[in-house]
PDB file of C-alpha atoms and ligand atoms in Angstrom:
ATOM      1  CA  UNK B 305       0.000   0.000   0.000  1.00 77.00           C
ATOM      2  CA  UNK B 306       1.342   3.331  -0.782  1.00 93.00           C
ATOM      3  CA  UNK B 307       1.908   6.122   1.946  1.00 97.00           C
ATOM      4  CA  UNK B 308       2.077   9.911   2.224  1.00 98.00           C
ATOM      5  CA  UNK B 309       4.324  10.484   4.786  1.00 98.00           C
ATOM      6  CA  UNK B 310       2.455  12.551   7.515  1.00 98.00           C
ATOM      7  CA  UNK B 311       1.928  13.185  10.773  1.00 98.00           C
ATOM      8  CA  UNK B 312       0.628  11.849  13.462  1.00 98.00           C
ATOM      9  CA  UNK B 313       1.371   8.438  11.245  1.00 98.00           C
ATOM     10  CA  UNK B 314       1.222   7.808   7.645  1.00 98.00           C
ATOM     11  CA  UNK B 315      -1.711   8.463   5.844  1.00 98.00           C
ATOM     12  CA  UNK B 316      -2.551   5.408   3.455  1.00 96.00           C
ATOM     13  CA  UNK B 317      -2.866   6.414   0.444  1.00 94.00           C
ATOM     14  CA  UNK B 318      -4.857   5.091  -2.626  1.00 96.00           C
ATOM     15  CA  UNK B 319      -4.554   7.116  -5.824  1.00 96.00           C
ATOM     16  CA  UNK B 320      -7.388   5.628  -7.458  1.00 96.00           C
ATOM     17  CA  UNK B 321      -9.955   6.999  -4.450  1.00 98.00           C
ATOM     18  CA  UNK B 322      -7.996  10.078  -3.921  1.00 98.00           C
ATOM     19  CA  UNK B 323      -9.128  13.507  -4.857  1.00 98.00           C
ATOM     20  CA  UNK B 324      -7.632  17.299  -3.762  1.00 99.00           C
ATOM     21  CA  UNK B 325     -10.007  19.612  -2.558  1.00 99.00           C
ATOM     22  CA  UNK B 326      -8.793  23.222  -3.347  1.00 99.00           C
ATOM     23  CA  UNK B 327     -11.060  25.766  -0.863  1.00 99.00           C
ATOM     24  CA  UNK B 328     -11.716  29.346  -1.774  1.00 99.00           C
ATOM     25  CA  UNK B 329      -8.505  30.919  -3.676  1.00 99.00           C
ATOM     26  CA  UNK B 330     -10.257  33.000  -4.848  1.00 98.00           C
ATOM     27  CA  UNK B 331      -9.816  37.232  -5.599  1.00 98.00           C
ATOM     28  CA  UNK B 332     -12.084  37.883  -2.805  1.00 98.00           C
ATOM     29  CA  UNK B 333      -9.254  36.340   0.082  1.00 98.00           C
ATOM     30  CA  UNK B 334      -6.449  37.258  -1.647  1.00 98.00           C
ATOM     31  CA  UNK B 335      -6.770  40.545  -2.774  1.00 97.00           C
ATOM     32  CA  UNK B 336      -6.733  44.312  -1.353  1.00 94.00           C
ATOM     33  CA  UNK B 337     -10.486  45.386  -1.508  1.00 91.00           C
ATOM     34  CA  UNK B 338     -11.884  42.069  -1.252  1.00 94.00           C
ATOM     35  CA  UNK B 339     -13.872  40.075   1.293  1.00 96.00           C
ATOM     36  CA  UNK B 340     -10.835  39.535   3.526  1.00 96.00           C
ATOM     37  CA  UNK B 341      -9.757  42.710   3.883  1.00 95.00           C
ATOM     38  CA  UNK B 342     -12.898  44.235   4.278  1.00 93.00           C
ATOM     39  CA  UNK B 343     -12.901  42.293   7.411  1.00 95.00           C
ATOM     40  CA  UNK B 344      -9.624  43.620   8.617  1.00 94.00           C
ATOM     41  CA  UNK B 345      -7.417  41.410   7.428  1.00 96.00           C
ATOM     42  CA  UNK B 346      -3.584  41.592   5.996  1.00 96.00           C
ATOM     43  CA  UNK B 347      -4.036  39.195   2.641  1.00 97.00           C
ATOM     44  CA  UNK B 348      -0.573  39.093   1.884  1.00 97.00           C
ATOM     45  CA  UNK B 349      -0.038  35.429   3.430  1.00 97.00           C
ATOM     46  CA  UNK B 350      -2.689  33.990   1.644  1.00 98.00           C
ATOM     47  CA  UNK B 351      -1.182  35.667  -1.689  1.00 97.00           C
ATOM     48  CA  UNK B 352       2.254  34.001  -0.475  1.00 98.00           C
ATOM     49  CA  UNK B 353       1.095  30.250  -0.845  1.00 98.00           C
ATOM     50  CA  UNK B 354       0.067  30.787  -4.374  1.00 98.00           C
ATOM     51  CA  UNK B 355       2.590  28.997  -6.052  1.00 98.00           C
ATOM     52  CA  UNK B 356       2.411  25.809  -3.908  1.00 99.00           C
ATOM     53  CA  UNK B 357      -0.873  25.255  -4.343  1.00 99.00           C
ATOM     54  CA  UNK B 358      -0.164  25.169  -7.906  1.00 99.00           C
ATOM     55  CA  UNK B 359       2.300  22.812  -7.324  1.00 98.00           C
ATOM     56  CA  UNK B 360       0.090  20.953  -5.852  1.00 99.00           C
ATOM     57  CA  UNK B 361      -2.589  20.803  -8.010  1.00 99.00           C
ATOM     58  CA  UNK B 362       0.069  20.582 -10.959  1.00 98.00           C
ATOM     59  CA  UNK B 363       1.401  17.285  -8.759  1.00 98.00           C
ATOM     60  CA  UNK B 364      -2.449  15.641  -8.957  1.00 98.00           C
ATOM     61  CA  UNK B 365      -3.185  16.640 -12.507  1.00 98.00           C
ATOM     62  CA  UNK B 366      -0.112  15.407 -13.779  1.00 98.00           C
ATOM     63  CA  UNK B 367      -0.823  12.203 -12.238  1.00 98.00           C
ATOM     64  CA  UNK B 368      -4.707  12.091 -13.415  1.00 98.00           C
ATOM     65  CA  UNK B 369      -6.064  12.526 -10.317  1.00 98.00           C
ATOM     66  CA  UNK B 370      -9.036  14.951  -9.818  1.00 98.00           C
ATOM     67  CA  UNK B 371      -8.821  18.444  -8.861  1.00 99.00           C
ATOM     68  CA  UNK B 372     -11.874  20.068  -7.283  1.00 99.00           C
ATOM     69  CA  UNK B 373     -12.406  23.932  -6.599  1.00 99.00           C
ATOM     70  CA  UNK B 374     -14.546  25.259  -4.048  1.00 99.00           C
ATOM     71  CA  UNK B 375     -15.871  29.151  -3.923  1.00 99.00           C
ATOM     72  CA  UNK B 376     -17.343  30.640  -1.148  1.00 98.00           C
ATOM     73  CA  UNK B 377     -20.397  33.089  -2.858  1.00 98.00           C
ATOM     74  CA  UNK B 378     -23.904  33.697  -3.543  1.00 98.00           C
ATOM     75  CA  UNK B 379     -26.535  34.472  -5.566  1.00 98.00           C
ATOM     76  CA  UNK B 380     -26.915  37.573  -6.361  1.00 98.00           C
ATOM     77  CA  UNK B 381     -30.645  38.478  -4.750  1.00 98.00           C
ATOM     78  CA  UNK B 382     -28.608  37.062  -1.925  1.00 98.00           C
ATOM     79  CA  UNK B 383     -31.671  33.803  -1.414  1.00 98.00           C
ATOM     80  CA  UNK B 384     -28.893  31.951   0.166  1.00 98.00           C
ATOM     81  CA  UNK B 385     -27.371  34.177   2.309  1.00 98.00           C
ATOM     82  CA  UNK B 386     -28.665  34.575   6.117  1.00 98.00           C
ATOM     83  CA  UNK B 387     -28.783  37.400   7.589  1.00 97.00           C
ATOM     84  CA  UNK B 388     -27.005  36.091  10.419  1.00 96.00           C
ATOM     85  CA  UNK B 389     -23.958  35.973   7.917  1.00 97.00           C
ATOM     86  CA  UNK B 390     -24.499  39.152   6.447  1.00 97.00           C
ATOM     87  CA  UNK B 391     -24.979  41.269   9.447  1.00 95.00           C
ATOM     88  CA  UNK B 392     -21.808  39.344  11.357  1.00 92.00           C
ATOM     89  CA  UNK B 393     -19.045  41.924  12.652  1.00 90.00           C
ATOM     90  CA  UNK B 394     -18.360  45.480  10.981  1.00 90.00           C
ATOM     91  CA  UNK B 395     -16.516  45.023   8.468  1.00 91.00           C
ATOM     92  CA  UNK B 396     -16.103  47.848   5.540  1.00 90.00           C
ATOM     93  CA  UNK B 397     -18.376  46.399   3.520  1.00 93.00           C
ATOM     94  CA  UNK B 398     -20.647  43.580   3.648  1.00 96.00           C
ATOM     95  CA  UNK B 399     -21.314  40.610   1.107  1.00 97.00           C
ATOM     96  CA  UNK B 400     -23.496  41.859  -1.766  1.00 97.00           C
ATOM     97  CA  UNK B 401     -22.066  45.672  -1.399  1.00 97.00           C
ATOM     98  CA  UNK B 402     -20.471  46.927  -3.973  1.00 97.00           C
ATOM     99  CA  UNK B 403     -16.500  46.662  -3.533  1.00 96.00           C
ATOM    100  CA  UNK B 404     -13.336  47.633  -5.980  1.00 96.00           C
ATOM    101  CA  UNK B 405     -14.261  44.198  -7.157  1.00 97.00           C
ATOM    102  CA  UNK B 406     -18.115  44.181  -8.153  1.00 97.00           C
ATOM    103  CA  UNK B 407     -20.484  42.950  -5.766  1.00 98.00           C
ATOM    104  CA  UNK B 408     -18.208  41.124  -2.480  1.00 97.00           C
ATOM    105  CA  UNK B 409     -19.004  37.349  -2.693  1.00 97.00           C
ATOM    106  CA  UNK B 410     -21.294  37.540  -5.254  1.00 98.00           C
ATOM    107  CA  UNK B 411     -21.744  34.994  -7.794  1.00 98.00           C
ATOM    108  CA  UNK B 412     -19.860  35.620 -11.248  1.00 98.00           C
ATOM    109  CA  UNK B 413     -18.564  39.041  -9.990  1.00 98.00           C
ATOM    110  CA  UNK B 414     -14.684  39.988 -10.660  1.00 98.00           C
ATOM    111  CA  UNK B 415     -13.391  39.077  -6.733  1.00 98.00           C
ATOM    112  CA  UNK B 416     -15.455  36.448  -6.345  1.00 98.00           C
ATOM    113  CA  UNK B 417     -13.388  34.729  -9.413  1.00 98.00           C
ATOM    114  CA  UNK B 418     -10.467  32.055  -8.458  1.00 98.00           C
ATOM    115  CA  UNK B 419      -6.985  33.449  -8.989  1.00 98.00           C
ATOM    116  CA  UNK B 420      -5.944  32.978 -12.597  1.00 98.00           C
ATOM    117  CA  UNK B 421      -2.733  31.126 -11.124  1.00 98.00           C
ATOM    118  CA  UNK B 422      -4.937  28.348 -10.097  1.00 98.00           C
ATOM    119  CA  UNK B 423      -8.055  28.338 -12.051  1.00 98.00           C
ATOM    120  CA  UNK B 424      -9.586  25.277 -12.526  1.00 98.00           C
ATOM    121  CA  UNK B 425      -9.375  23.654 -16.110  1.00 98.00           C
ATOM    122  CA  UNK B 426     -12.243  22.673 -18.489  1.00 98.00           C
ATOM    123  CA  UNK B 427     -13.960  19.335 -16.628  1.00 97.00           C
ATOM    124  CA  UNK B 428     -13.113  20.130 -12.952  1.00 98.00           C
ATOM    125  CA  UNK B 429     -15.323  20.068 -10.750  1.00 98.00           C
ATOM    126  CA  UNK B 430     -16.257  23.664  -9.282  1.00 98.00           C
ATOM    127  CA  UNK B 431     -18.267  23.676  -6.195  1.00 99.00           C
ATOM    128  CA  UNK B 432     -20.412  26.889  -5.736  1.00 98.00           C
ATOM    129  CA  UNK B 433     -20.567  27.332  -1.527  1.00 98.00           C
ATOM    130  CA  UNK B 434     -22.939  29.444   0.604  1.00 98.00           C
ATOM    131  CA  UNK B 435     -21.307  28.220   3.892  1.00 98.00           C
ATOM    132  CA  UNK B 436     -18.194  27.679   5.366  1.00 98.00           C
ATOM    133  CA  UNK B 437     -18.119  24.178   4.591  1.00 98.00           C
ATOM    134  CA  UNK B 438     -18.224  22.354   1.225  1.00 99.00           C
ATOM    135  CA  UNK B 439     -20.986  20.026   2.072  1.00 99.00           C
ATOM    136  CA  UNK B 440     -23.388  22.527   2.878  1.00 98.00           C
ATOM    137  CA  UNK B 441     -26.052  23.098   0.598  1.00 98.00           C
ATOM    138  CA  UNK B 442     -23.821  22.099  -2.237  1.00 98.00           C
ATOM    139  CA  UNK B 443     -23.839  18.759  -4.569  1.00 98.00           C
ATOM    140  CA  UNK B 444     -20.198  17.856  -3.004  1.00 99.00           C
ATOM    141  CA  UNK B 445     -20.731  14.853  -1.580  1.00 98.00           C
ATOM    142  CA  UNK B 446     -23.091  13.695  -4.790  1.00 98.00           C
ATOM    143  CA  UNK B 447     -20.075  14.646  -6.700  1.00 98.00           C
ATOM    144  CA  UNK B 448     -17.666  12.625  -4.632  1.00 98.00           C
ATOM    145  CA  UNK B 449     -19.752   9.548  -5.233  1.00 98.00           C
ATOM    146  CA  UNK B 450     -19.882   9.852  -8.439  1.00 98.00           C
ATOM    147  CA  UNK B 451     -16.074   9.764  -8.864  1.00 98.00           C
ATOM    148  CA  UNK B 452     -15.340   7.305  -6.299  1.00 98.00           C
ATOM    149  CA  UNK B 453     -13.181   9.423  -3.981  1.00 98.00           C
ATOM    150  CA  UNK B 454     -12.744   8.038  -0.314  1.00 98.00           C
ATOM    151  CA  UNK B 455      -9.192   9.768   0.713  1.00 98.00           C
ATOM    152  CA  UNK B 456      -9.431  14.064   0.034  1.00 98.00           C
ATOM    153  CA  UNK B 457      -6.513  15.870   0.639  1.00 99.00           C
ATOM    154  CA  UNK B 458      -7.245  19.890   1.612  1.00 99.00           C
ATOM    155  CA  UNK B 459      -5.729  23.262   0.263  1.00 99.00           C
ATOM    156  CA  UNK B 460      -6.501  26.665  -0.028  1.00 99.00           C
ATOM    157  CA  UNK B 461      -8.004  29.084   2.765  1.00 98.00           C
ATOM    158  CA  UNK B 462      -8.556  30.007   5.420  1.00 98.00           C
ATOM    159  CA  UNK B 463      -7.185  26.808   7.775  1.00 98.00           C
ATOM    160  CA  UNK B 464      -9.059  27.420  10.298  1.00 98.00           C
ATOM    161  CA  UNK B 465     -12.220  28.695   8.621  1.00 98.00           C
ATOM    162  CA  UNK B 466     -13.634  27.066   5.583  1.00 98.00           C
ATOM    163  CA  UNK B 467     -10.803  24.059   5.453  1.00 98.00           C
ATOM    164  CA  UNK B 468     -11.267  22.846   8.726  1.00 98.00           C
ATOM    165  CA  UNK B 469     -15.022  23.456   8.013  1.00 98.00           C
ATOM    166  CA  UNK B 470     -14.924  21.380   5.329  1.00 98.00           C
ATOM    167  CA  UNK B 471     -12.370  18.796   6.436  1.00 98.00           C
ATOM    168  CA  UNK B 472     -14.769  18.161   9.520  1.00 98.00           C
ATOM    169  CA  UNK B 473     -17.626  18.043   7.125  1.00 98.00           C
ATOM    170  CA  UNK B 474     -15.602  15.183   5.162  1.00 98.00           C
ATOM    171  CA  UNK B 475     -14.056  13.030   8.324  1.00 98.00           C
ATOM    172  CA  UNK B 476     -18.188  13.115   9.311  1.00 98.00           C
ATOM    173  CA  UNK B 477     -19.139  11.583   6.138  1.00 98.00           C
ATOM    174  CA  UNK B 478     -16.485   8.638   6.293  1.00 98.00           C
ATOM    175  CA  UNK B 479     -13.716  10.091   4.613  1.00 98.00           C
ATOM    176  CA  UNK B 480      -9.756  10.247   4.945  1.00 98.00           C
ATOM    177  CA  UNK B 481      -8.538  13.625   4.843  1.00 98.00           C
ATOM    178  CA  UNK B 482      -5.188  15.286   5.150  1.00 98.00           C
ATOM    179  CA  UNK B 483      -4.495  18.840   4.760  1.00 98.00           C
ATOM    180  CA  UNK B 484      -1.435  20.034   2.665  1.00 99.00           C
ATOM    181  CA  UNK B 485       0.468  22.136   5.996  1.00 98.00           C
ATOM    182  CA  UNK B 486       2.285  24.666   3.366  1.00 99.00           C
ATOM    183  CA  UNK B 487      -0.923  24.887   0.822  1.00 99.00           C
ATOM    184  CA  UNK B 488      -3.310  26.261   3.322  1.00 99.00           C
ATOM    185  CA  UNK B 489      -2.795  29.718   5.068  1.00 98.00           C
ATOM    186  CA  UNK B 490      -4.739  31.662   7.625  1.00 98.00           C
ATOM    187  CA  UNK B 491      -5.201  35.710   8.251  1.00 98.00           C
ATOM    188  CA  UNK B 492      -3.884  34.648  11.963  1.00 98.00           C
ATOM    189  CA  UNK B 493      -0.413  32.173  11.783  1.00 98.00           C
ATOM    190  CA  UNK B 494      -1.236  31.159  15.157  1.00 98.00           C
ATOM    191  CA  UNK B 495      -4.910  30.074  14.057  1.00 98.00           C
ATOM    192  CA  UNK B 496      -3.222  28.235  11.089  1.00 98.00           C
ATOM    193  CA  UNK B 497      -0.731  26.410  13.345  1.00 98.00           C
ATOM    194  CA  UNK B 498      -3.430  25.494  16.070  1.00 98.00           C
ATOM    195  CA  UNK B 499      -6.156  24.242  13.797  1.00 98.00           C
ATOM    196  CA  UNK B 500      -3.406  22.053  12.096  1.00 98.00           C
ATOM    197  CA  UNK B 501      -2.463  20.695  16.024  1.00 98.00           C
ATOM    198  CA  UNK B 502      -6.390  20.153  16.524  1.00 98.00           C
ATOM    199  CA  UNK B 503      -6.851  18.119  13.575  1.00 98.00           C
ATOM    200  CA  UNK B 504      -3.756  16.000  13.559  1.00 98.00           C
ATOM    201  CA  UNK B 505      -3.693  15.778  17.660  1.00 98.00           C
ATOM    202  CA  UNK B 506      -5.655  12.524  19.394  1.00 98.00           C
ATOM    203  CA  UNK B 507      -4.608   9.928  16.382  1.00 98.00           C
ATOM    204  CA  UNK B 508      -5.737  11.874  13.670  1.00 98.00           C
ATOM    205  CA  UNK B 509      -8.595  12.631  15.451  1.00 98.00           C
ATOM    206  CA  UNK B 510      -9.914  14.624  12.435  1.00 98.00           C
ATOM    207  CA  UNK B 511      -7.505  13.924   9.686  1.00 98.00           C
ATOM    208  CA  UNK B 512      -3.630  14.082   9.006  1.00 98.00           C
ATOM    209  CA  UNK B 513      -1.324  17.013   8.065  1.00 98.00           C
ATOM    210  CA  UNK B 514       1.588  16.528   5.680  1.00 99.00           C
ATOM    211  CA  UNK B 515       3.737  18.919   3.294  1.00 98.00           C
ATOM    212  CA  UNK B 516       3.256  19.564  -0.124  1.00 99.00           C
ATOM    213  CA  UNK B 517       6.504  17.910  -1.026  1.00 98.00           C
ATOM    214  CA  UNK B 518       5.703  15.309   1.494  1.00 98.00           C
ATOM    215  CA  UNK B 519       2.139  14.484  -0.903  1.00 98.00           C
ATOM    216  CA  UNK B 520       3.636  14.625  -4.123  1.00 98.00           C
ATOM    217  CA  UNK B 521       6.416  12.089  -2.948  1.00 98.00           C
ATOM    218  CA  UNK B 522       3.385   9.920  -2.275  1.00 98.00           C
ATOM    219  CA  UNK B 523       1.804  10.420  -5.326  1.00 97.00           C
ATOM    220  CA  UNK B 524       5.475   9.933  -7.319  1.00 97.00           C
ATOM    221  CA  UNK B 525       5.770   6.587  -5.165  1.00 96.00           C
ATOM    222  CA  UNK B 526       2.411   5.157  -5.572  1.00 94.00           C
TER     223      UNK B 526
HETATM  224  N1  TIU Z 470     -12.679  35.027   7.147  1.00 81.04           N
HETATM  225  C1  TIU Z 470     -12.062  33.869   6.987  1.00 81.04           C
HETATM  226  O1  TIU Z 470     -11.047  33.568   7.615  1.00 81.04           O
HETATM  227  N2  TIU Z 470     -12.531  32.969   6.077  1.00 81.04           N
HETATM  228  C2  TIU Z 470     -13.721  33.035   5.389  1.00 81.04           C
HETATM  229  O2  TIU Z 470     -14.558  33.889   5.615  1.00 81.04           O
HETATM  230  N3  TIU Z 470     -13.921  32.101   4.396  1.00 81.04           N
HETATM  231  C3  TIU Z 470     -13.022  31.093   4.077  1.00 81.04           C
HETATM  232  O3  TIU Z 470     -12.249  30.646   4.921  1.00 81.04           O
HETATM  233  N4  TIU Z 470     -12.990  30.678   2.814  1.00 81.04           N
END
């Protein structure tokens, strides 16, 4: 059987049930006058992992494994958006006000797009998110199904926020999941760093952590 090496143990790893999840790199984190900084927020470190996440999902394409991208948005009369998530905090501007961007996690709107560094190609799967997690009110888990994926390996942002979200979402459902340490970033390095601890702490207790190089080792090996 092949592994990734990871911690708390090795995570086993089967390429033909193994998908990446890549959550939310999208304009809207990333970029000044997006939904990130209009909550206060320095985007520069999510802007920094950029080119490992491509590696990343460079790594599983290469090997024919599937790539799946997840945005955080909504619809435009804003149906799927509660006000309990519009009216949280004060930031500058709220989702559905107009930003330097169009329209701040609105559906099809400039900031709302994924970075052009990573954007998915023709046939991935793009999953369209109201929530925080991926399984929400989406046709993830349908999707998984249908391609047979039982191991999901995490990237993309923030760790604490919408991957751990998700990831808890998946290791619910009956799925293996590690998160790629150096492909996922946070607003708050000590939020990254804890939510990795939580995950990986108790035996894996929700899923393993490894490094990018550490996954596409596995993938090279397998
Ligand atoms: N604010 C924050 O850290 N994250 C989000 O609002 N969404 C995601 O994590 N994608």
């Amino acid at each position: 059987m092949a592994e990734i090496a990871a911690q708390p143990f090795a995570f086993a790893f089967r390429p033909e049930t193994t998908a990446l999840i890549v959550i939310d790199m999208q304009r809207d984190f990333a970029e000044p006058g997006g939904f990130g900084a209009s909550l206060g927020n320095d985007v520069s470190r999510v802007t920094a992992i950029v080119p490992t996440v491509k590696r990343l999902i460079e790594g599983f394409r290469a090997a024919g494994l599937p790539v799946i991208h997840t945005m955080e948005c909504h619809s435009p009369d804003l149906s799927d958006l509660p006000p309990a998530k519009r009216d949280r905090g004060n930031p500058s501007i709220r989702i559905g006000d107009v930003g330097p961007m169009g329209r701040v996690l609105i559906a099809g709107e400039p900031g709302t797009a994924i970075l052009d560094d990573l954007a998915p190609l023709p046939g991935e799967i793009v999953i369209k998110k109201p929530g925080k997690g991926a399984f929400y009110a989406t046709g993830l888990g349908d999707d998984l199904k249908r391609i047979g994926a039982q191991q999901l390996v995490f990237a993309g942002v923030t760790t604490e926020v919408c991957v751990q979200t998700t990831m808890r979402e998946a290791n619910d459902r009956g799925y293996e999941c590690l998160v790629a340490e150096d492909a996922t970033e946070s607003y708050f390095p000590e939020f990254k760093a804890s939510a990795l601890a939580m995950i990986r702490a108790q035996g894996a207790i929700v899923g393993w952590t490894a490094t990018t190089d550490q996954v596409l080792e596995g993938i090279a090996n397998a």
